[in-house]
Amino acid sequence: MLLVLASGIAHATWNMLAKRSEDKAFFLFCIFVPTTLLLLPRLLEELTRTGVTAQGYWLLLLSALVQGAYAFFLSRSLTHGDISQVYPMMRGVGTLLLPLMSVLFLNESLSAQGWIGLALIALGFVATSGLAFVRRRAPVPPRVILYTIGVGMCTMCYVLIDKVNLGQFSPLALLAASNIGFMAGLAPFIPFRRIRWSAVWKENGWTLAAGSLLSPGSYLLFLYAMSLSPVSYVAPLREIGTVFGTAAGIYLLRERREAVRIVSAGMIFTGIVMVGVWGM
């Protein structure tokens, strides 16, 4: 539980840092470089060892491709929407679908209290996004909805794929492969030749350093948690970051302060507690 809660808060924090950056795609690309270089030898070692099946290689490639799509949708979501609005939406899609998929295909289960908690999380996500209110003053733009749905679908897919991949690869090797896919999904949209590297580091060095620790660290913690517990248990717990992300967007980034976003964050927290304590 502690691994997953730390992962969720770290994930929300680096998303907030990305939202504050001027070029979202470039910031996201940069924060994945250090860990990728550090873990690349571990990935190569596990790729070349005996015993890895052909299915293992294909699933690892599929995970990297999904991460690339995730990176694209994430950068667009953070560019065109408030983090206090889009973060609950893009996390909500995966939270709604992951337990269902894990129950159907991974032979996992949730208790009645767990399903009630999951329903509370879903209601809180819908309320936070504003999709439940027809007369909102600032309706969510359709392209932002599509981007956030893309993020949520990719999250659901790579978590399920990596749950299977943990049978043949370590969390460190999976993190390296995920990072490579993530960076590949952003690289075509970054004008590297026009970037003044010294100025970027001087102006954003500390922010990039923090993101470089929090971003890979959040998923590494989650991978270790998945190796110890069922997906249907750890995935909803990770969404505590949604509460933190909503609060950070409203109070730190000075985004629109709507009572419904704060109230729905309480609903999400209640649902998380129910899933985490009584979900199994």
mmCIF file of C-alpha atoms in Angstrom:
data_model
loop_
_atom_site.group_PDB
_atom_site.id
_atom_site.type_symbol
_atom_site.label_atom_id
_atom_site.label_comp_id
_atom_site.label_asym_id
_atom_site.label_seq_id
_atom_site.Cartn_x
_atom_site.Cartn_y
_atom_site.Cartn_z
ATOM 1 C CA MET A 1 0.000 0.000 0.000
ATOM 2 C CA LEU A 2 2.819 2.408 0.848
ATOM 3 C CA LEU A 3 4.570 1.671 -2.450
ATOM 4 C CA VAL A 4 1.426 2.432 -4.436
ATOM 5 C CA LEU A 5 0.482 5.582 -2.501
ATOM 6 C CA ALA A 6 4.006 6.966 -2.946
ATOM 7 C CA SER A 7 3.808 6.101 -6.642
ATOM 8 C CA GLY A 8 0.517 7.964 -7.061
ATOM 9 C CA ILE A 9 1.727 11.136 -5.362
ATOM 10 C CA ALA A 10 5.010 11.085 -7.305
ATOM 11 C CA HIS A 11 3.080 10.639 -10.573
ATOM 12 C CA ALA A 12 0.796 13.595 -9.877
ATOM 13 C CA THR A 13 3.780 15.756 -8.909
ATOM 14 C CA TRP A 14 5.755 15.209 -12.107
ATOM 15 C CA ASN A 15 2.598 15.795 -14.150
ATOM 16 C CA MET A 16 2.218 19.133 -12.360
ATOM 17 C CA LEU A 17 5.842 20.007 -13.173
ATOM 18 C CA ALA A 18 5.222 19.124 -16.813
ATOM 19 C CA LYS A 19 2.124 21.331 -16.842
ATOM 20 C CA ARG A 20 4.208 24.269 -15.574
ATOM 21 C CA SER A 21 6.827 23.814 -18.308
ATOM 22 C CA GLU A 22 6.728 25.886 -21.486
ATOM 23 C CA ASP A 23 7.225 22.984 -23.923
ATOM 24 C CA LYS A 24 5.469 19.939 -22.479
ATOM 25 C CA ALA A 25 6.807 17.390 -24.959
ATOM 26 C CA PHE A 26 10.413 18.547 -24.531
ATOM 27 C CA PHE A 27 10.150 18.554 -20.738
ATOM 28 C CA LEU A 28 8.665 15.058 -20.694
ATOM 29 C CA PHE A 29 11.387 13.791 -23.051
ATOM 30 C CA CYS A 30 14.209 15.234 -20.957
ATOM 31 C CA ILE A 31 13.092 13.841 -17.614
ATOM 32 C CA PHE A 32 13.202 10.291 -18.979
ATOM 33 C CA VAL A 33 16.755 10.492 -20.358
ATOM 34 C CA PRO A 34 18.845 9.988 -17.161
ATOM 35 C CA THR A 35 17.046 6.871 -15.908
ATOM 36 C CA THR A 36 16.951 5.349 -19.388
ATOM 37 C CA LEU A 37 20.725 5.673 -19.782
ATOM 38 C CA LEU A 38 21.258 4.308 -16.280
ATOM 39 C CA LEU A 39 19.063 1.244 -16.779
ATOM 40 C CA LEU A 40 19.937 0.480 -20.407
ATOM 41 C CA PRO A 41 22.691 -2.048 -19.474
ATOM 42 C CA ARG A 42 20.213 -3.921 -17.276
ATOM 43 C CA LEU A 43 17.700 -4.084 -20.123
ATOM 44 C CA LEU A 44 20.319 -5.345 -22.602
ATOM 45 C CA GLU A 45 21.474 -7.964 -20.109
ATOM 46 C CA GLU A 46 17.969 -9.360 -19.660
ATOM 47 C CA LEU A 47 17.183 -9.216 -23.370
ATOM 48 C CA THR A 48 20.233 -11.342 -24.234
ATOM 49 C CA ARG A 49 19.919 -13.951 -21.494
ATOM 50 C CA THR A 50 18.631 -17.442 -22.184
ATOM 51 C CA GLY A 51 15.098 -18.375 -21.236
ATOM 52 C CA VAL A 52 13.217 -15.372 -22.598
ATOM 53 C CA THR A 53 10.411 -16.568 -24.865
ATOM 54 C CA ALA A 54 9.382 -15.051 -28.180
ATOM 55 C CA GLN A 55 6.150 -13.948 -26.513
ATOM 56 C CA GLY A 56 8.212 -12.075 -23.928
ATOM 57 C CA TYR A 57 10.017 -10.078 -26.620
ATOM 58 C CA TRP A 58 6.785 -9.239 -28.428
ATOM 59 C CA LEU A 59 5.017 -8.152 -25.247
ATOM 60 C CA LEU A 60 7.976 -5.969 -24.292
ATOM 61 C CA LEU A 61 7.856 -4.303 -27.713
ATOM 62 C CA LEU A 62 4.090 -3.871 -27.387
ATOM 63 C CA SER A 63 4.550 -2.219 -23.993
ATOM 64 C CA ALA A 64 7.041 0.255 -25.478
ATOM 65 C CA LEU A 65 4.678 1.088 -28.352
ATOM 66 C CA VAL A 66 1.796 1.727 -25.955
ATOM 67 C CA GLN A 67 4.086 3.953 -23.882
ATOM 68 C CA GLY A 68 4.841 5.986 -27.010
ATOM 69 C CA ALA A 69 1.143 6.576 -27.631
ATOM 70 C CA TYR A 70 0.688 7.389 -23.947
ATOM 71 C CA ALA A 71 3.430 10.033 -24.138
ATOM 72 C CA PHE A 72 1.803 11.689 -27.153
ATOM 73 C CA PHE A 73 -1.664 11.866 -25.589
ATOM 74 C CA LEU A 74 -0.245 13.004 -22.251
ATOM 75 C CA SER A 75 1.693 15.925 -23.719
ATOM 76 C CA ARG A 76 -1.396 17.058 -25.653
ATOM 77 C CA SER A 77 -3.658 16.745 -22.601
ATOM 78 C CA LEU A 78 -1.352 18.857 -20.447
ATOM 79 C CA THR A 79 -0.943 21.429 -23.221
ATOM 80 C CA HIS A 80 -4.632 22.049 -23.855
ATOM 81 C CA GLY A 81 -6.294 21.441 -20.459
ATOM 82 C CA ASP A 82 -6.034 22.335 -16.754
ATOM 83 C CA ILE A 83 -4.295 19.627 -14.760
ATOM 84 C CA SER A 84 -6.996 19.796 -12.067
ATOM 85 C CA GLN A 85 -9.448 18.890 -14.826
ATOM 86 C CA VAL A 86 -7.620 16.540 -17.191
ATOM 87 C CA TYR A 87 -5.649 14.578 -14.586
ATOM 88 C CA PRO A 88 -8.727 13.000 -12.963
ATOM 89 C CA MET A 89 -10.181 12.301 -16.396
ATOM 90 C CA MET A 90 -7.154 10.523 -17.824
ATOM 91 C CA ARG A 91 -6.562 8.562 -14.624
ATOM 92 C CA GLY A 92 -10.251 7.713 -14.390
ATOM 93 C CA VAL A 93 -10.485 5.752 -17.633
ATOM 94 C CA GLY A 94 -7.802 3.320 -16.524
ATOM 95 C CA THR A 95 -9.258 3.031 -13.034
ATOM 96 C CA LEU A 96 -12.656 2.103 -14.404
ATOM 97 C CA LEU A 97 -11.367 -0.499 -16.844
ATOM 98 C CA LEU A 98 -8.307 -2.021 -15.131
ATOM 99 C CA PRO A 99 -10.126 -3.929 -12.354
ATOM 100 C CA LEU A 100 -12.662 -5.234 -14.856
ATOM 101 C CA MET A 101 -9.947 -6.444 -17.225
ATOM 102 C CA SER A 102 -7.895 -7.996 -14.413
ATOM 103 C CA VAL A 103 -10.946 -9.863 -13.111
ATOM 104 C CA LEU A 104 -11.862 -11.123 -16.583
ATOM 105 C CA PHE A 105 -8.422 -12.025 -17.906
ATOM 106 C CA LEU A 106 -6.056 -12.370 -14.909
ATOM 107 C CA ASN A 107 -8.393 -14.389 -12.638
ATOM 108 C CA GLU A 108 -8.286 -11.731 -9.921
ATOM 109 C CA SER A 109 -11.231 -10.650 -7.782
ATOM 110 C CA LEU A 110 -12.690 -7.754 -5.800
ATOM 111 C CA SER A 111 -14.996 -7.899 -2.792
ATOM 112 C CA ALA A 112 -18.391 -6.192 -2.714
ATOM 113 C CA GLN A 113 -16.854 -3.330 -0.742
ATOM 114 C CA GLY A 114 -14.150 -3.069 -3.372
ATOM 115 C CA TRP A 115 -16.687 -2.655 -6.153
ATOM 116 C CA ILE A 116 -18.577 -0.030 -4.119
ATOM 117 C CA GLY A 117 -15.322 1.833 -3.604
ATOM 118 C CA LEU A 118 -14.571 1.597 -7.303
ATOM 119 C CA ALA A 119 -18.002 3.061 -8.066
ATOM 120 C CA LEU A 120 -17.262 5.988 -5.749
ATOM 121 C CA ILE A 121 -13.967 6.568 -7.547
ATOM 122 C CA ALA A 122 -15.752 6.538 -10.896
ATOM 123 C CA LEU A 123 -18.407 9.004 -9.717
ATOM 124 C CA GLY A 124 -15.735 11.272 -8.328
ATOM 125 C CA PHE A 125 -13.817 11.207 -11.598
ATOM 126 C CA VAL A 126 -16.906 12.051 -13.619
ATOM 127 C CA ALA A 127 -17.770 14.920 -11.296
ATOM 128 C CA THR A 128 -14.229 16.298 -11.325
ATOM 129 C CA SER A 129 -14.035 16.263 -15.104
ATOM 130 C CA GLY A 130 -17.275 18.227 -15.373
ATOM 131 C CA LEU A 131 -18.826 15.679 -17.725
ATOM 132 C CA ALA A 132 -21.760 15.283 -15.331
ATOM 133 C CA PHE A 133 -22.791 18.925 -15.623
ATOM 134 C CA VAL A 134 -24.431 20.134 -18.804
ATOM 135 C CA ARG A 135 -24.571 23.821 -17.838
ATOM 136 C CA ARG A 136 -20.927 24.307 -17.000
ATOM 137 C CA ARG A 137 -19.481 27.711 -17.881
ATOM 138 C CA ALA A 138 -16.314 26.197 -19.346
ATOM 139 C CA PRO A 139 -17.179 22.892 -21.052
ATOM 140 C CA VAL A 140 -14.352 20.484 -21.725
ATOM 141 C CA PRO A 141 -13.176 20.863 -25.355
ATOM 142 C CA PRO A 142 -13.811 17.688 -27.390
ATOM 143 C CA ARG A 143 -10.144 17.283 -28.341
ATOM 144 C CA VAL A 144 -9.130 17.410 -24.667
ATOM 145 C CA ILE A 145 -11.651 14.671 -23.898
ATOM 146 C CA LEU A 146 -10.204 12.548 -26.706
ATOM 147 C CA TYR A 147 -6.630 13.128 -25.525
ATOM 148 C CA THR A 148 -7.467 12.207 -21.938
ATOM 149 C CA ILE A 149 -9.366 9.094 -23.032
ATOM 150 C CA GLY A 150 -6.288 8.132 -25.035
ATOM 151 C CA VAL A 151 -4.107 8.534 -21.940
ATOM 152 C CA GLY A 152 -6.448 6.408 -19.848
ATOM 153 C CA MET A 153 -6.703 3.640 -22.443
ATOM 154 C CA CYS A 154 -2.924 3.521 -22.840
ATOM 155 C CA THR A 155 -2.494 3.390 -19.068
ATOM 156 C CA MET A 156 -4.841 0.436 -18.826
ATOM 157 C CA CYS A 157 -3.055 -1.384 -21.670
ATOM 158 C CA TYR A 158 0.531 -0.939 -20.504
ATOM 159 C CA VAL A 159 -0.292 -1.870 -16.907
ATOM 160 C CA LEU A 160 -1.920 -5.140 -18.000
ATOM 161 C CA ILE A 161 0.905 -5.887 -20.444
ATOM 162 C CA ASP A 162 3.605 -5.166 -17.872
ATOM 163 C CA LYS A 163 1.818 -7.313 -15.275
ATOM 164 C CA VAL A 164 2.419 -10.226 -17.667
ATOM 165 C CA ASN A 165 5.928 -8.998 -18.529
ATOM 166 C CA LEU A 166 6.926 -9.210 -14.856
ATOM 167 C CA GLY A 167 6.951 -12.963 -15.342
ATOM 168 C CA GLN A 168 10.062 -12.698 -17.558
ATOM 169 C CA PHE A 169 11.648 -9.311 -16.854
ATOM 170 C CA SER A 170 12.568 -7.388 -13.719
ATOM 171 C CA PRO A 171 10.914 -4.054 -12.845
ATOM 172 C CA LEU A 172 14.163 -2.247 -13.704
ATOM 173 C CA ALA A 173 14.318 -3.741 -17.204
ATOM 174 C CA LEU A 174 10.630 -2.993 -17.779
ATOM 175 C CA LEU A 175 11.143 0.600 -16.682
ATOM 176 C CA ALA A 176 13.975 1.022 -19.192
ATOM 177 C CA ALA A 177 11.879 -0.404 -22.037
ATOM 178 C CA SER A 178 8.917 1.775 -21.049
ATOM 179 C CA ASN A 179 11.105 4.874 -20.993
ATOM 180 C CA ILE A 180 12.464 4.157 -24.469
ATOM 181 C CA GLY A 181 8.943 3.816 -25.839
ATOM 182 C CA PHE A 182 7.817 6.978 -24.051
ATOM 183 C CA MET A 183 10.695 9.039 -25.469
ATOM 184 C CA ALA A 184 10.194 7.616 -28.971
ATOM 185 C CA GLY A 185 6.579 8.784 -28.893
ATOM 186 C CA LEU A 186 7.665 12.376 -28.171
ATOM 187 C CA ALA A 187 10.827 12.718 -30.291
ATOM 188 C CA PRO A 188 9.106 13.445 -33.662
ATOM 189 C CA PHE A 189 7.362 16.500 -32.174
ATOM 190 C CA ILE A 190 10.404 18.174 -30.582
ATOM 191 C CA PRO A 191 12.492 20.730 -32.597
ATOM 192 C CA PHE A 192 15.853 19.635 -31.171
ATOM 193 C CA ARG A 193 17.906 21.842 -33.533
ATOM 194 C CA ARG A 194 16.266 25.037 -32.261
ATOM 195 C CA ILE A 195 16.690 24.278 -28.573
ATOM 196 C CA ARG A 196 19.266 26.273 -26.589
ATOM 197 C CA TRP A 197 20.438 23.584 -24.222
ATOM 198 C CA SER A 198 22.477 25.790 -21.892
ATOM 199 C CA ALA A 199 19.587 28.203 -21.430
ATOM 200 C CA VAL A 200 17.151 25.361 -20.809
ATOM 201 C CA TRP A 201 19.332 23.869 -18.100
ATOM 202 C CA LYS A 202 19.984 27.258 -16.502
ATOM 203 C CA GLU A 203 16.299 28.185 -16.349
ATOM 204 C CA ASN A 204 14.776 24.768 -15.617
ATOM 205 C CA GLY A 205 17.600 22.665 -14.200
ATOM 206 C CA TRP A 206 16.054 22.009 -10.784
ATOM 207 C CA THR A 207 12.634 21.276 -12.256
ATOM 208 C CA LEU A 208 14.115 18.840 -14.775
ATOM 209 C CA ALA A 209 16.134 17.163 -12.036
ATOM 210 C CA ALA A 210 13.020 16.720 -9.878
ATOM 211 C CA GLY A 211 11.036 15.351 -12.808
ATOM 212 C CA SER A 212 13.876 12.960 -13.678
ATOM 213 C CA LEU A 213 13.565 11.400 -10.222
ATOM 214 C CA LEU A 214 9.798 11.477 -9.788
ATOM 215 C CA SER A 215 8.707 10.279 -13.223
ATOM 216 C CA PRO A 216 10.587 6.969 -13.524
ATOM 217 C CA GLY A 217 10.477 6.567 -9.756
ATOM 218 C CA SER A 218 6.683 6.628 -9.687
ATOM 219 C CA TYR A 219 6.337 3.781 -12.198
ATOM 220 C CA LEU A 220 9.195 1.783 -10.671
ATOM 221 C CA LEU A 221 7.405 1.830 -7.315
ATOM 222 C CA PHE A 222 4.227 0.706 -9.059
ATOM 223 C CA LEU A 223 6.007 -2.148 -10.864
ATOM 224 C CA TYR A 224 7.392 -3.433 -7.572
ATOM 225 C CA ALA A 225 3.922 -3.187 -6.041
ATOM 226 C CA MET A 226 2.424 -5.151 -8.959
ATOM 227 C CA SER A 227 5.009 -7.883 -8.420
ATOM 228 C CA LEU A 228 3.707 -8.255 -4.845
ATOM 229 C CA SER A 229 -0.056 -7.844 -5.266
ATOM 230 C CA PRO A 230 -2.936 -8.218 -7.792
ATOM 231 C CA VAL A 231 -3.555 -5.437 -10.317
ATOM 232 C CA SER A 232 -7.174 -4.995 -9.200
ATOM 233 C CA TYR A 233 -5.861 -4.076 -5.727
ATOM 234 C CA VAL A 234 -2.899 -1.808 -6.492
ATOM 235 C CA ALA A 235 -4.244 0.064 -9.544
ATOM 236 C CA PRO A 236 -7.113 1.890 -7.767
ATOM 237 C CA LEU A 237 -4.875 2.680 -4.781
ATOM 238 C CA ARG A 238 -2.492 4.521 -7.085
ATOM 239 C CA GLU A 239 -5.261 7.000 -7.866
ATOM 240 C CA ILE A 240 -4.640 8.821 -4.563
ATOM 241 C CA GLY A 241 -2.493 10.955 -6.857
ATOM 242 C CA THR A 242 -5.704 12.238 -8.422
ATOM 243 C CA VAL A 243 -6.624 14.000 -5.182
ATOM 244 C CA PHE A 244 -3.142 15.474 -4.956
ATOM 245 C CA GLY A 245 -3.122 16.494 -8.626
ATOM 246 C CA THR A 246 -6.485 18.246 -8.335
ATOM 247 C CA ALA A 247 -5.414 20.138 -5.220
ATOM 248 C CA ALA A 248 -2.053 21.094 -6.760
ATOM 249 C CA GLY A 249 -3.730 22.432 -9.887
ATOM 250 C CA ILE A 250 -6.184 24.555 -7.910
ATOM 251 C CA TYR A 251 -3.950 25.856 -5.131
ATOM 252 C CA LEU A 252 -0.449 25.829 -6.653
ATOM 253 C CA LEU A 253 -1.105 26.544 -10.337
ATOM 254 C CA ARG A 254 -4.047 28.875 -9.580
ATOM 255 C CA GLU A 255 -6.462 27.076 -11.878
ATOM 256 C CA ARG A 256 -10.237 27.540 -11.699
ATOM 257 C CA ARG A 257 -11.420 26.823 -8.153
ATOM 258 C CA GLU A 258 -14.678 24.903 -8.434
ATOM 259 C CA ALA A 259 -16.333 23.359 -5.399
ATOM 260 C CA VAL A 260 -17.263 20.263 -7.375
ATOM 261 C CA ARG A 261 -13.610 19.429 -7.999
ATOM 262 C CA ILE A 262 -12.830 19.598 -4.283
ATOM 263 C CA VAL A 263 -15.922 17.623 -3.219
ATOM 264 C CA SER A 264 -15.324 14.934 -5.820
ATOM 265 C CA ALA A 265 -11.726 14.605 -4.601
ATOM 266 C CA GLY A 266 -13.207 13.559 -1.245
ATOM 267 C CA MET A 267 -15.340 10.956 -3.011
ATOM 268 C CA ILE A 268 -12.275 9.606 -4.749
ATOM 269 C CA PHE A 269 -10.355 9.387 -1.473
ATOM 270 C CA THR A 270 -13.229 7.499 0.190
ATOM 271 C CA GLY A 271 -13.364 5.059 -2.700
ATOM 272 C CA ILE A 272 -9.604 4.542 -2.544
ATOM 273 C CA VAL A 273 -9.779 3.719 1.169
ATOM 274 C CA MET A 274 -12.573 1.208 0.565
ATOM 275 C CA VAL A 275 -10.658 -0.533 -2.215
ATOM 276 C CA GLY A 276 -7.384 -0.462 -0.309
ATOM 277 C CA VAL A 277 -8.706 -1.702 3.059
ATOM 278 C CA TRP A 278 -11.664 -3.938 2.150
ATOM 279 C CA GLY A 279 -11.189 -4.538 -1.568
ATOM 280 C CA MET A 280 -9.706 -8.034 -1.500
#
